[in-house]
């Protein structure tokens, strides 16, 4: 089955008992058991729920993995994956990971005895030299948020295998339409499904897929033990959103490409970060590793333009955190999504106070270009 067909017919796409073409919302906490001491398919909804199972089977198929699990948020998914490790274990992590991940690792998991070394995962030598006898995994995002750095998943997974480490990829920015890390050798792929997978800014959810059944059983055990599960109504809404992932991603990518070309020819834009920039350092790798370049663009205005005035002059493009939705969203990472990262570390990683991140929506692109043009003019005339 092709990817776009899997989205509609993959996993459990119909109700077995009634034939309902939309999986019903099994809004129940428990399930009647027919015999004492039997092993029923469902017993309690934290452990398993048919609506959640449908979306879990679907994401496992989309990522070409053995098992999928759905969580109440991307953060809950990440926390559950890191619960594979024990006090004293060391993990090499990307130095440009999602701000909330940075916070979870540094203010929660460190206290519980895990150790981390943050490195630029684009540099294999640096990654290799960060590995210690206590290292258990390499954890990365590609493309990164918000600088769109691309790391070579195959090369990192090969290095990890040689040292008996797990490779864990946060695939939120690409979505499985654009990139499938398990095919490239990763062991675990995870998502904030609040972004492209849900796709409509109406849901918080997280997904995890493992390459092997064995790893899947471990994540399943932790999902039930920790309990950060996705509820039936949200599981249904997530699957409903995922059905259109292919058509949405094609539109996101087409619009992003045109906005990139528009920004590139405007002298008031001093920097652009976009995986599809042919002059970008990671372009060849992005072309090889991804099916398209995604819908995210970050950029900086020249210093004679007011960032505040630019953002506040936009009428269509909405100032908001989050990304991957049908409507275009814009934000300033330094004071929004990445505000929890200490300034010194943030600046050292290249996230300046003037950096703007745009999640390109699927509106008619001419309207988006018009909005950007008007706001640029307003920001220029401001001083
Ligand atoms: C949003 C996001 C997360 C966290 O997911 P939530 O659903 O908000 O908890 C993790 N990683 C990346 C890359 C994200 O963009």
Coordinates of N, CA, C and O and ligand atoms in Angstrom, one line a residue, residues 73-76 78 98 101 141 145 170 172-173 192 194-195 204-205 323, ligand 1:
X73 N 0.6 13.7 25.3 CA 1.3 14.8 24.6 C 2.6 14.2 24.1 O 3.1 13.1 24.5
X74 N 3.3 15.0 23.3 CA 4.6 14.7 22.8 C 5.6 14.6 24.0 O 6.4 13.7 24.0
X75 N 5.4 15.5 24.9 CA 6.3 15.5 26.1 C 6.1 14.2 26.9 O 7.1 13.7 27.4
X76 N 4.9 13.7 27.1 CA 4.6 12.5 27.8 C 5.3 11.3 27.0 O 5.8 10.4 27.6
X78 N 8.0 11.5 25.1 CA 9.4 11.6 25.3 C 9.8 11.2 26.7 O 10.8 10.4 26.9
X98 N 14.0 20.6 20.8 CA 12.8 21.3 21.3 C 13.0 21.8 22.7 O 13.5 21.1 23.6
X101 N 11.9 19.7 25.5 CA 12.7 18.5 25.7 C 14.0 18.9 26.5 O 14.3 18.2 27.5
X141 N 16.9 15.4 16.9 CA 15.8 15.9 16.0 C 16.5 16.2 14.7 O 17.6 16.7 14.6
X145 N 14.7 22.3 15.4 CA 13.8 23.4 15.7 C 14.6 24.5 16.5 O 15.0 24.2 17.6
X170 N 13.3 12.3 17.2 CA 12.0 13.1 17.3 C 11.7 13.5 15.8 O 12.4 14.4 15.3
X172 N 9.0 15.0 14.6 CA 7.9 15.9 14.6 C 8.0 16.9 13.4 O 6.9 17.1 12.8
X173 N 9.2 17.5 13.2 CA 9.3 18.5 12.2 C 9.1 18.0 10.7 O 8.6 18.8 9.9
X192 N 5.6 14.7 18.4 CA 4.5 15.5 19.0 C 3.4 15.5 17.9 O 3.5 16.2 16.9
X194 N 0.7 16.7 18.2 CA 0.0 18.0 18.3 C 0.3 18.9 17.0 O -0.4 19.9 16.8
X195 N 1.3 18.5 16.2 CA 1.8 19.3 15.1 C 1.2 18.7 13.8 O 0.0 18.7 13.6
X204 N -3.6 18.0 21.6 CA -2.3 17.7 22.1 C -2.1 16.2 22.2 O -3.0 15.5 22.8
X205 N -1.1 15.6 21.6 CA -0.9 14.2 21.6 C 0.5 13.8 21.2 O 1.3 14.6 20.7
X323 N 3.1 24.5 15.6 CA 3.4 24.4 14.2 C 2.7 23.2 13.5 O 2.0 22.5 14.2
Ligands
LIG1 C1 5.9 20.4 20.3 C2 7.1 19.5 20.2 C3 7.3 18.6 21.3 C4 6.5 18.5 22.5 O1 5.2 18.0 22.2 P1 3.8 18.4 23.0 O2 2.8 17.7 22.2 O3 3.7 19.9 22.9 O4 4.0 17.9 24.4 C5 8.4 17.8 21.1 N1 9.3 17.9 20.1 C6 9.1 18.7 19.1 C7 10.1 18.8 18.0 C8 8.0 19.6 19.1 O5 7.8 20.5 18.2

